[in-house]
Amino acid sequence: MDYGLLSSIIHSILVASTPLVFAGLGALIQERAGVLNLGIEGLMIVGALAGFATAVAGSPLLVSIFAAALAGAMLASVFALLVLKLYANPVATGLALTLFGLGLAALAGSQYVGQAAPQVAAWNLPFLSQIPVVGPALFSHDPLVYLSIFTAFVIWWFLTKSRSGLILRAVGENHTSAHALGFSVRGVRFLAIICGGALAGIGGSYLTLVQTPLFVEGMTAGRGWIALALVVFASWRPFRVIAGAYLFGSVSIIQLHGQALGVSIASQWLSMLPYIVTIGALVIIAGRNDLTQKPPGALGSIFRESK
Amino acid sequence: MIMIEARAVIRWYHEWIAVFIALLLTAVTVSVLLSSLGLDPISSLQRIFIRPLNSVYGVSELLAKATPLITIGVALALGFRAGIWNIGAEGQLVMGGLCGGAVALAFWNIDGFWVMPLILLGGTLGGLAWGAIPAFLKVRFNANEILVSLMLTYVAILLLSVMVHGPLRDPTGFNFPESRLFHDDATLPKLFPAGRGHLGFVFALIFAVLGTWVVKRWHLGFEMRVTGLSTTAAKFAGYNRDRTVWMALLIGGGMSGFAGVVEVTGNIGQLVPNISPSYGFTAIIVAFLARLHPLAVIPAGLLVALSYLAGEAAQLSLGIPAASTQVFQGLLLFFLLGASLLVNYRIRFWRVA
């Protein structure tokens, strides 16, 4: 076995998966609060453009990430307004968000097509990155890879260990009861949508800042939808989102290496793999009959104070 | 202080007032966007929305674009009423185009009046099969139909690409990813001497009428509506939810497939890697603009088709990227959804003492 190749494959799997980790966590935090947001794809591409535009203008990485998060959060606030204040149908509003986001990014991004963003330097973690094979595969990445794992840890801690996280879950399970207990259902959901939008934006920016330092119309190519499927696959748990994302990342990398290794079938067949695997995962998960792995009780329902 | 309260009775004009307000707000927002780009909004709007319709050619193009939007919009209106979110109409359209196109190519050197019905049937069955997959997975495994039908859209587009780059490529076409041109018996007749408007538009109109009939007169339409409004009520009435899922997705798949084969045989005349500028997704907007009334899908489809022409006109005469179409469509859907508050609720203003 060629260890150098193995370590570079693992490295590229992590790079391919990181946008899905961010976007999946962004969808997860909203769904645990009972909000089904089908606009992740639109939030991602807007984040991708915002991150790219700032990077091309010469901003440091931190500013680009912040800009992507801000763009995602701003677009998500439109969703929040429609769903929480105007009682709009959440499924259709999410779709509108995706269509609008894709169009907006294509329109505003047309001036950036053909430009390249500066390369993001890797952070070689001290000592760990010196370990042969494992070091270059896992511990010499750009800062966003570490940030994605840290975010999952923070969300896990927030949901399971903090009082605010408990309130958020209560709102997601049964908004009527949570409201009766005096919690602000709208307030909690608004914050969840904003955070989710910001995370989806960061996920999108990873595409343009690290994966391919270019901006192309529609470059998210369904990753926002895969992220939504991942949350179901992960039965609404943050660490399982990471595991799922890495699994999907592996599938897309196998597809690339398959071509390099001279698998003689049309590349499109291999490109179908991530989508088919997603369908397979959805079927397997939906067939499970375990009460601890069910979706949040109030997911996708509209909240109104009863008079 | 502003208060909102649920309406006891929803009258028909509440719906159309909301639609009108949404259109107005979209027009205002687009004007603001245009002036922010340094353009005069009134003359620009006139240039991109009115001028394209000033000729037979323009109207014909409008009908060509409205054909798939109306056909799919009717099917989605029925499905959405039942609360089944078939988001993969785009994939079903592509499969319809691919399968119908494959039939047309199989008869590439055989003429006959019977070729065309066979092609249309092939396309419809292709879309039907693609719609049956999420229906089966939903009924059998309770897999989410939104995500499954959407993933299948990406698969369908890749499948079309494989076929056009490989088995269905024109053998005399210098390796371009295009099929042979369909012969006359395998293409739908044009409606006008200019432009691409074709017989498919007439089919679309018939579908809209049939859809209205299903919703208003058929028990099936009633059953689907009840299921969409309340699954509990549907259960008590003894309605079979699985049947509703199947019907919604098979109607959606079949009609989207039909729209696909009509697009390929009426408009394009051959198979190419990209047969639809997201008609399947845009039809979702059409269905909502029509407030899920099949007959209202006709004007809604024409209006949204105009947004495609407007996008092209904006690119040609104002130098704005064609993606402005999507922005316009997204805005319209936002405002429609927001304005639906006015249908179900009434807003009262009064002063706090």
XYZ file of C-alpha atoms in Angstrom:
660
model
C 0.000 0.000 0.000
C 1.243 3.428 -0.885
C 0.976 5.379 2.373
C 1.638 8.701 0.721
C -1.375 8.213 -1.544
C -3.526 7.004 1.356
C -2.709 10.063 3.417
C -3.413 12.399 0.511
C -6.751 10.655 -0.099
C -7.761 11.101 3.544
C -6.642 14.721 3.366
C -8.808 15.346 0.323
C -11.795 13.594 1.922
C -11.655 16.046 4.821
C -11.476 18.954 2.381
C -14.426 17.619 0.369
C -16.501 17.048 3.520
C -15.993 20.277 5.441
C -18.651 22.341 3.594
C -21.140 19.574 4.349
C -20.149 19.595 8.035
C -20.805 23.335 8.363
C -24.022 23.309 6.330
C -25.262 20.147 8.038
C -24.678 21.652 11.479
C -26.459 24.811 10.327
C -29.474 22.766 9.275
C -29.298 20.717 12.469
C -29.458 23.647 14.870
C -32.543 24.944 13.069
C -34.258 21.568 12.958
C -33.675 20.968 16.664
C -35.575 24.251 17.185
C -38.381 22.895 14.965
C -37.489 24.882 11.843
C -37.245 23.075 8.507
C -35.189 25.324 6.239
C -34.934 24.099 2.656
C -32.962 27.208 1.736
C -29.552 25.838 2.794
C -28.424 25.608 -0.841
C -29.194 29.298 -1.401
C -27.523 30.306 1.871
C -24.402 28.352 0.926
C -23.949 29.944 -2.479
C -24.446 33.450 -1.072
C -21.827 32.650 1.567
C -19.545 31.262 -1.136
C -19.760 34.526 -3.063
C -19.367 36.778 -0.009
C -16.297 34.860 1.162
C -14.803 34.899 -2.309
C -15.464 38.589 -2.968
C -13.779 39.649 0.263
C -10.833 37.303 -0.313
C -10.282 38.666 -3.815
C -10.390 42.178 -2.393
C -7.465 41.166 -0.186
C -9.153 40.658 3.178
C -7.616 38.230 5.640
C -9.270 34.815 6.050
C -11.049 35.768 9.258
C -12.793 38.680 7.525
C -13.840 36.468 4.617
C -15.343 33.906 6.978
C -17.141 36.658 8.845
C -18.490 38.126 5.592
C -19.751 34.689 4.502
C -21.438 34.146 7.869
C -22.996 37.605 7.723
C -24.302 37.072 4.186
C -25.820 33.734 5.180
C -27.367 35.212 8.320
C -28.822 38.173 6.421
C -30.471 36.002 3.795
C -31.692 33.651 6.533
C -33.328 36.583 8.309
C -35.625 36.975 5.281
C -36.672 33.367 5.795
C -37.180 34.042 9.511
C -39.362 37.067 8.787
C -41.569 35.157 6.349
C -41.919 31.988 8.390
C -42.063 33.386 11.921
C -43.842 36.691 11.415
C -45.941 36.194 8.281
C -46.781 32.494 8.874
C -45.631 31.608 5.362
C -45.432 27.956 4.357
C -41.899 26.905 5.449
C -41.350 24.360 2.641
C -42.167 26.839 -0.102
C -40.294 29.668 1.629
C -37.178 27.525 1.884
C -37.392 26.782 -1.818
C -37.818 30.459 -2.560
C -34.689 31.123 -0.516
C -32.732 28.603 -2.598
C -33.980 29.989 -5.931
C -33.372 33.573 -4.857
C -29.947 32.828 -3.378
C -28.774 31.025 -6.526
C -30.008 33.873 -8.717
C -28.591 36.611 -6.521
C -25.186 34.944 -6.352
C -25.136 34.412 -10.125
C -26.110 38.026 -10.752
C -23.725 39.597 -8.249
C -20.997 37.057 -8.929
C -20.820 37.456 -12.697
C -18.063 40.051 -12.281
C -15.929 37.559 -10.295
C -16.009 34.687 -12.778
C -12.476 33.918 -13.904
C -10.767 35.526 -10.918
C -8.879 33.485 -8.354
C -8.794 33.846 -4.579
C -5.478 33.628 -2.732
C -4.561 30.235 -1.328
C -5.404 29.665 2.337
C -2.312 28.572 4.253
C -2.464 25.321 6.204
C -2.069 25.218 9.948
C 0.289 22.403 10.761
C -0.594 21.461 14.305
C 2.581 21.206 16.407
C 3.875 17.643 16.941
C 0.672 16.013 15.617
C 1.418 16.996 12.037
C 4.855 15.333 12.338
C 3.328 11.875 12.765
C 3.935 9.934 9.547
C 0.863 9.271 7.349
C -1.629 10.423 10.004
C -0.025 13.860 10.375
C -0.353 15.052 6.777
C -3.781 13.391 6.488
C -5.420 14.834 9.583
C -3.321 17.568 11.190
C -2.072 19.820 8.426
C -5.274 21.433 7.248
C -6.575 24.934 6.757
C -8.068 26.457 9.931
C -11.660 25.948 8.733
C -11.389 22.157 8.977
C -10.505 22.429 12.669
C -13.193 25.070 13.131
C -15.848 22.747 11.671
C -15.050 20.041 14.226
C -14.883 22.585 17.017
C -18.309 23.923 15.944
C -19.786 20.429 16.139
C -18.389 20.106 19.648
C -19.828 23.489 20.672
C -23.265 22.625 19.267
C -23.208 19.249 20.996
C -22.300 20.922 24.281
C -24.943 23.616 23.789
C -27.735 21.170 22.988
C -27.021 18.596 25.677
C -25.303 20.452 28.498
C -26.642 24.004 28.583
C -29.951 25.344 29.801
C -30.434 27.421 26.645
C -29.938 24.291 24.584
C -32.641 22.559 26.588
C -35.005 25.452 25.875
C -34.171 25.250 22.181
C -34.947 21.536 22.146
C -38.188 22.141 24.057
C -39.248 24.662 21.423
C -38.416 22.125 18.723
C -40.261 19.255 20.351
C -43.466 21.023 21.316
C -43.792 24.736 20.743
C -47.175 24.991 22.468
C -45.811 23.633 25.724
C -42.666 25.720 25.470
C -44.805 28.802 24.915
C -47.001 27.880 27.897
C -43.862 27.668 30.038
C -43.093 31.256 29.076
C -40.309 30.725 26.570
C -40.221 32.897 23.467
C -40.773 30.404 20.653
C -40.208 33.031 17.958
C -37.114 34.422 19.649
C -35.480 31.012 19.966
C -36.339 30.066 16.400
C -35.116 33.408 15.080
C -31.719 32.909 16.720
C -31.553 29.317 15.459
C -32.304 30.455 11.892
C -29.680 33.202 12.061
C -27.015 30.844 13.417
C -27.974 28.188 10.884
C -27.748 30.732 8.064
C -24.321 31.863 9.241
C -23.038 28.273 9.386
C -24.421 27.489 5.920
C -22.724 30.665 4.661
C -19.379 29.568 6.126
C -19.874 26.114 4.581
C -20.395 27.749 1.212
C -17.357 29.963 1.607
C -15.197 26.878 2.125
C -15.930 25.971 -1.491
C -14.574 29.227 -2.867
C -11.839 29.867 -0.298
C -10.256 26.420 -0.075
C -11.710 23.731 -2.343
C -11.621 25.552 -5.663
C -10.464 29.135 -5.263
C -12.902 30.244 -7.974
C -16.490 31.383 -8.125
C -18.801 29.673 -10.608
C -22.563 30.074 -10.952
C -24.440 27.235 -9.203
C -21.193 25.774 -7.837
C -22.840 24.418 -4.683
C -24.260 21.673 -6.964
C -26.806 20.330 -4.504
C -24.559 20.281 -1.419
C -27.177 22.226 0.540
C -29.675 19.486 -0.173
C -27.205 16.772 0.730
C -26.599 18.632 4.011
C -30.330 18.458 4.749
C -30.324 14.732 4.038
C -27.272 14.370 6.291
C -29.189 15.748 9.253
C -31.817 13.018 8.812
C -29.026 10.479 8.352
C -27.404 11.741 11.566
C -30.722 11.483 13.441
C -30.297 15.117 14.505
C -26.996 14.625 16.372
C -23.964 16.852 15.744
C -21.178 14.238 15.827
C -23.102 11.962 13.517
C -23.325 14.896 11.085
C -19.510 14.862 10.954
C -19.447 11.100 10.441
C -22.079 11.346 7.706
C -20.342 14.252 6.006
C -17.033 12.343 5.903
C -18.828 9.349 4.458
C -20.291 11.506 1.681
C -16.955 13.224 1.194
C -15.367 9.800 0.727
C -17.897 8.899 -1.932
C -17.116 12.022 -3.933
C -13.361 11.468 -3.565
C -13.659 7.823 -4.645
C -15.301 9.232 -7.736
C -12.291 11.472 -8.461
C -9.693 8.813 -7.710
C -11.703 6.269 -9.664
C -11.089 8.375 -12.739
C -7.405 8.791 -11.873
C -7.010 5.051 -11.378
C -8.369 4.524 -14.871
C -11.837 3.175 -14.123
C -13.116 3.111 -17.676
C -16.691 4.294 -17.299
C -18.138 7.699 -18.114
C -17.407 10.180 -15.329
C -21.122 11.003 -15.020
C -21.880 7.554 -13.602
C -19.449 8.196 -10.777
C -20.789 11.723 -10.270
C -24.204 10.205 -9.580
C -22.819 8.289 -6.594
C -23.224 10.957 -3.860
C -26.855 11.523 -4.818
C -27.671 7.813 -4.977
C -25.908 7.190 -1.667
C -27.992 10.015 -0.166
C -31.212 8.353 -1.329
C -30.017 5.033 0.067
C -29.197 6.651 3.414
C -32.610 8.347 3.567
C -34.340 5.021 2.962
C -32.318 3.190 5.608
C -32.813 5.916 8.218
C -36.524 6.359 7.537
C -37.067 2.629 7.942
C -35.702 2.624 11.505
C -38.224 2.281 14.266
C -36.353 3.719 17.225
C -38.027 6.463 19.255
C -34.712 8.099 20.221
C -33.925 8.697 16.551
C -37.119 10.441 15.546
C -37.223 13.998 14.212
C -38.020 16.870 16.607
C -41.753 16.798 17.312
C -42.591 20.275 16.006
C -40.307 20.117 12.937
C -41.696 22.176 10.077
C -44.926 23.212 11.814
C -46.097 26.789 12.048
C -46.300 28.393 15.497
C -49.135 30.741 16.441
C -50.142 31.934 19.873
C -53.675 30.717 20.436
C -56.119 33.393 21.409
C -51.068 48.798 17.395
C -51.339 46.206 14.645
C -53.240 43.029 15.371
C -53.795 40.062 13.118
C -56.577 37.577 13.504
C -57.639 34.525 11.545
C -60.379 35.104 9.009
C -63.563 33.180 9.690
C -64.442 33.047 5.993
C -61.955 33.242 3.140
C -63.513 34.752 0.021
C -62.119 34.257 -3.449
C -61.088 37.901 -3.831
C -58.872 37.710 -0.744
C -56.623 35.363 -2.694
C -56.389 37.565 -5.760
C -55.838 40.740 -3.768
C -52.864 39.005 -2.147
C -51.513 37.938 -5.558
C -51.933 41.471 -6.885
C -50.090 42.950 -3.897
C -47.257 40.446 -4.392
C -46.926 41.387 -8.067
C -46.946 45.063 -7.186
C -44.255 44.635 -4.526
C -42.134 42.623 -6.984
C -42.447 45.368 -9.595
C -41.475 48.012 -7.026
C -38.469 45.991 -5.836
C -37.300 45.321 -9.384
C -37.617 49.066 -10.124
C -35.526 49.888 -7.074
C -32.916 47.327 -8.156
C -32.846 48.789 -11.681
C -32.426 52.332 -10.440
C -29.667 51.193 -8.093
C -27.884 49.996 -11.242
C -28.264 53.509 -12.640
C -31.086 52.694 -15.070
C -34.360 54.492 -15.510
C -36.851 51.977 -14.055
C -39.932 52.865 -16.131
C -38.270 52.751 -19.529
C -36.195 49.707 -18.536
C -39.278 47.807 -17.360
C -40.974 48.741 -20.602
C -37.947 47.517 -22.534
C -37.668 44.156 -20.803
C -41.307 43.300 -20.039
C -43.368 44.942 -22.805
C -41.182 45.163 -25.882
C -40.509 41.391 -26.126
C -44.267 40.945 -26.714
C -44.505 43.475 -29.547
C -44.275 40.899 -32.317
C -45.736 37.559 -33.378
C -42.260 36.154 -32.801
C -42.276 37.406 -29.200
C -45.706 36.025 -28.415
C -44.745 32.718 -29.989
C -41.613 32.549 -27.839
C -43.722 33.350 -24.787
C -46.054 30.437 -25.521
C -43.070 28.117 -26.050
C -41.699 29.026 -22.614
C -45.121 28.871 -20.958
C -45.830 25.359 -22.293
C -43.686 23.356 -19.831
C -44.428 25.798 -17.002
C -48.197 25.354 -17.330
C -48.045 21.591 -17.890
C -45.887 21.013 -14.801
C -47.567 23.801 -12.799
C -50.954 22.075 -13.082
C -49.498 18.782 -11.838
C -47.682 20.445 -8.946
C -50.787 22.411 -7.952
C -52.621 19.089 -7.559
C -49.758 17.516 -5.610
C -49.156 20.503 -3.332
C -52.864 20.543 -2.477
C -52.354 17.024 -1.155
C -49.344 18.151 0.885
C -46.947 16.060 -1.211
C -43.860 18.090 -1.992
C -42.617 16.868 -5.334
C -39.585 19.119 -5.765
C -38.043 16.895 -8.429
C -40.227 17.911 -11.385
C -37.048 19.088 -13.119
C -35.626 15.562 -13.024
C -38.908 14.070 -14.189
C -38.926 16.543 -17.078
C -35.383 15.565 -18.041
C -36.266 11.853 -17.921
C -39.326 12.539 -20.068
C -37.180 14.342 -22.614
C -34.548 11.613 -22.534
C -36.959 8.671 -22.888
C -39.138 10.395 -25.487
C -36.044 11.498 -27.351
C -34.694 7.939 -27.264
C -37.923 6.698 -28.860
C -37.667 9.396 -31.518
C -34.081 8.361 -32.269
C -35.034 4.692 -32.416
C -37.346 5.622 -35.298
C -34.923 8.094 -36.832
C -35.306 6.631 -40.307
C -38.945 5.508 -40.073
C -41.809 7.883 -40.843
C -45.459 7.509 -39.899
C -48.265 9.310 -38.155
C -48.009 6.808 -35.272
C -44.432 7.798 -34.389
C -45.396 10.983 -32.545
C -47.921 9.401 -30.114
C -45.349 6.710 -29.380
C -42.723 9.340 -28.577
C -45.104 11.238 -26.302
C -46.012 7.993 -24.553
C -42.352 7.099 -24.079
C -41.601 10.478 -22.528
C -44.607 10.357 -20.238
C -43.650 6.871 -19.036
C -40.074 8.026 -18.401
C -41.260 10.859 -16.170
C -43.804 8.571 -14.551
C -41.094 6.087 -13.634
C -38.948 8.853 -12.179
C -41.906 10.055 -10.087
C -42.705 6.501 -9.000
C -39.343 6.112 -7.243
C -39.946 8.739 -4.507
C -43.576 7.558 -4.247
C -42.487 3.973 -3.644
C -39.778 4.963 -1.171
C -42.217 7.225 0.669
C -44.985 4.626 0.904
C -42.746 1.645 1.637
C -39.982 3.207 3.784
C -41.408 6.649 4.663
C -38.374 8.290 3.013
C -38.749 12.055 2.614
C -40.103 12.736 -0.876
C -38.631 16.249 -1.014
C -35.053 15.064 -0.694
C -35.445 11.864 -2.741
C -37.110 13.592 -5.699
C -34.491 16.335 -5.571
C -31.532 13.927 -5.515
C -33.107 12.128 -8.487
C -33.047 15.412 -10.402
C -29.253 15.490 -10.248
C -29.132 11.820 -11.262
C -31.454 12.473 -14.231
C -29.371 15.397 -15.500
C -26.214 13.267 -15.319
C -27.994 10.374 -17.028
C -29.013 12.645 -19.913
C -25.418 13.820 -20.148
C -24.079 10.239 -20.306
C -26.551 9.340 -23.024
C -25.967 12.418 -25.146
C -22.192 12.027 -24.848
C -22.410 8.297 -25.611
C -25.102 5.996 -26.994
C -27.452 8.696 -28.316
C -24.800 10.922 -29.885
C -25.228 11.771 -33.525
C -22.888 9.305 -35.331
C -22.314 11.882 -38.063
C -22.011 14.842 -35.695
C -18.217 15.230 -35.335
C -18.361 14.067 -31.690
C -20.466 16.980 -30.502
C -22.616 16.004 -27.498
C -25.859 16.234 -29.488
C -28.206 13.631 -30.916
C -29.448 13.439 -34.486
C -32.105 15.979 -35.425
C -35.612 14.528 -35.130
C -37.428 14.217 -38.459
C -40.725 15.969 -39.265
C -42.993 13.181 -38.046
C -41.130 13.243 -34.738
C -41.503 16.973 -34.086
C -44.577 18.875 -32.937
C -46.009 21.398 -35.427
C -45.401 25.093 -34.818
C -48.343 27.392 -34.066
C -47.048 30.526 -35.807
C -44.877 31.335 -38.803
C -42.304 32.894 -36.445
C -40.898 31.847 -33.085
C -40.935 28.514 -31.362
C -44.524 28.331 -30.006
C -45.760 24.811 -30.746
C -48.705 22.466 -30.366
C -47.585 21.589 -26.838
C -49.168 24.828 -25.643
C -52.582 23.527 -26.653
C -51.930 20.342 -24.662
C -50.968 22.506 -21.684
C -54.277 24.375 -21.886
C -56.167 21.077 -22.007
C -54.265 19.867 -18.936
C -55.233 22.994 -17.030
C -58.909 22.410 -17.793
C -58.644 18.702 -16.926
C -56.856 19.596 -13.682
C -59.647 21.954 -12.692
C -62.139 19.198 -13.372
C -60.178 16.768 -11.168
C -60.024 19.281 -8.318
C -63.650 20.379 -8.500
C -65.550 17.308 -9.654
C -63.582 14.169 -8.969
C -63.670 12.488 -5.613
C -59.948 11.867 -5.985
C -59.334 15.632 -6.085
C -61.391 16.103 -2.959
C -59.552 13.273 -1.229
C -56.188 14.809 -2.079
C -57.318 18.206 -0.823
C -58.564 16.812 2.476
C -55.331 14.870 2.968
C -53.356 18.059 2.373
C -55.432 20.125 4.785
C -55.460 17.616 7.605
C -54.023 14.118 7.696
C -56.111 13.396 10.794
C -59.364 14.334 9.067
C -58.346 12.224 6.052
C -57.710 9.268 8.337
C -61.127 9.598 9.976
C -62.745 9.811 6.562
C -61.052 6.528 5.730
C -58.887 7.984 2.956
C -55.821 6.042 2.057
C -52.740 8.229 2.447
C -50.574 5.901 0.372
C -52.936 6.314 -2.542
C -52.651 10.098 -2.293
C -48.851 9.870 -2.258
C -48.869 7.647 -5.332
C -51.368 9.813 -7.207
C -49.567 13.080 -6.453
C -46.163 11.795 -7.529
C -47.397 9.821 -10.534
C -49.395 12.791 -11.842
C -46.392 15.031 -11.169
C -43.948 12.604 -12.796
C -46.126 11.780 -15.792
C -46.990 15.359 -16.615
C -43.443 16.606 -16.056
C -42.250 13.803 -18.323
C -44.810 14.873 -20.900
C -43.578 18.457 -20.584
C -40.043 17.178 -21.143
C -40.801 15.223 -24.295
C -42.909 18.100 -25.627
C -40.007 20.471 -24.971
C -37.607 18.186 -26.807
C -39.855 17.438 -29.800
C -41.607 20.804 -30.033
C -38.894 23.249 -29.129
C -35.377 21.813 -29.379
C -35.737 19.159 -32.119
C -32.900 16.958 -30.824
C -31.367 15.822 -27.518
C -28.738 18.121 -26.005
C -27.067 17.960 -22.546
C -29.157 20.838 -21.230
C -32.822 20.682 -22.188
C -34.419 22.881 -19.524
C -33.600 26.245 -17.950
C -34.982 24.988 -14.596
C -38.599 24.838 -15.803
C -39.269 22.133 -13.217
C -38.249 24.399 -10.344
C -39.842 27.510 -11.785
C -43.144 25.636 -12.139
C -43.251 25.564 -8.324
C -43.499 29.362 -8.414
C -46.166 29.104 -11.105
C -48.249 26.771 -8.930
C -48.041 29.169 -5.976
C -48.728 32.212 -8.127
C -51.915 30.432 -9.238
C -52.681 29.744 -5.569
C -52.863 26.051 -6.534
C -55.888 26.545 -8.820
C -55.204 24.575 -12.039
C -57.042 27.027 -14.293
C -55.184 29.996 -12.819
C -51.949 28.213 -13.730
C -52.470 29.429 -17.319
C -52.051 33.172 -16.636
C -49.463 32.408 -13.954
C -47.446 30.326 -16.407
C -47.623 33.055 -19.045
C -46.462 35.674 -16.555
C -43.517 33.612 -15.326
C -42.653 32.730 -18.943
C -42.473 36.469 -19.520
C -39.810 36.655 -16.807
C -37.616 34.372 -18.953
C -38.067 36.659 -21.959
C -37.441 39.645 -19.698
C -34.185 38.080 -18.505
C -33.026 37.623 -22.101
C -34.100 41.176 -22.975
C -32.315 42.524 -19.891
C -29.154 40.759 -21.016
C -29.383 42.065 -24.585
C -30.588 45.617 -24.106
C -29.458 46.527 -20.574
C -26.352 44.366 -20.231
C -27.555 42.689 -17.030
C -26.633 38.983 -16.586
C -29.442 36.551 -17.486
C -29.439 35.349 -13.861
C -31.619 38.382 -13.149
C -34.518 36.112 -14.215
C -33.939 33.920 -11.168
C -33.686 36.910 -8.844
C -36.960 38.216 -10.196
C -38.624 34.805 -9.804
C -37.270 34.330 -6.280
C -38.520 37.791 -5.250
C -41.940 37.033 -6.680
C -42.185 33.798 -4.688
C -41.093 35.555 -1.481
C -43.760 38.215 -1.886
C -46.415 35.661 -2.815
C -45.690 33.631 0.293
C -45.556 36.694 2.501
C -48.762 38.093 1.044
C -50.630 34.856 1.680
C -50.871 36.175 5.257
C -53.531 38.518 3.896
C -55.578 35.572 2.668
C -55.825 33.688 5.911
C -55.701 36.594 8.358
C -57.050 40.022 8.608
C -55.021 42.872 9.857
C -56.518 45.439 12.171
C -55.075 48.737 13.175
C -56.079 50.489 16.309
C -54.642 52.900 18.728
C -53.566 51.779 22.159
C -55.486 53.842 24.717
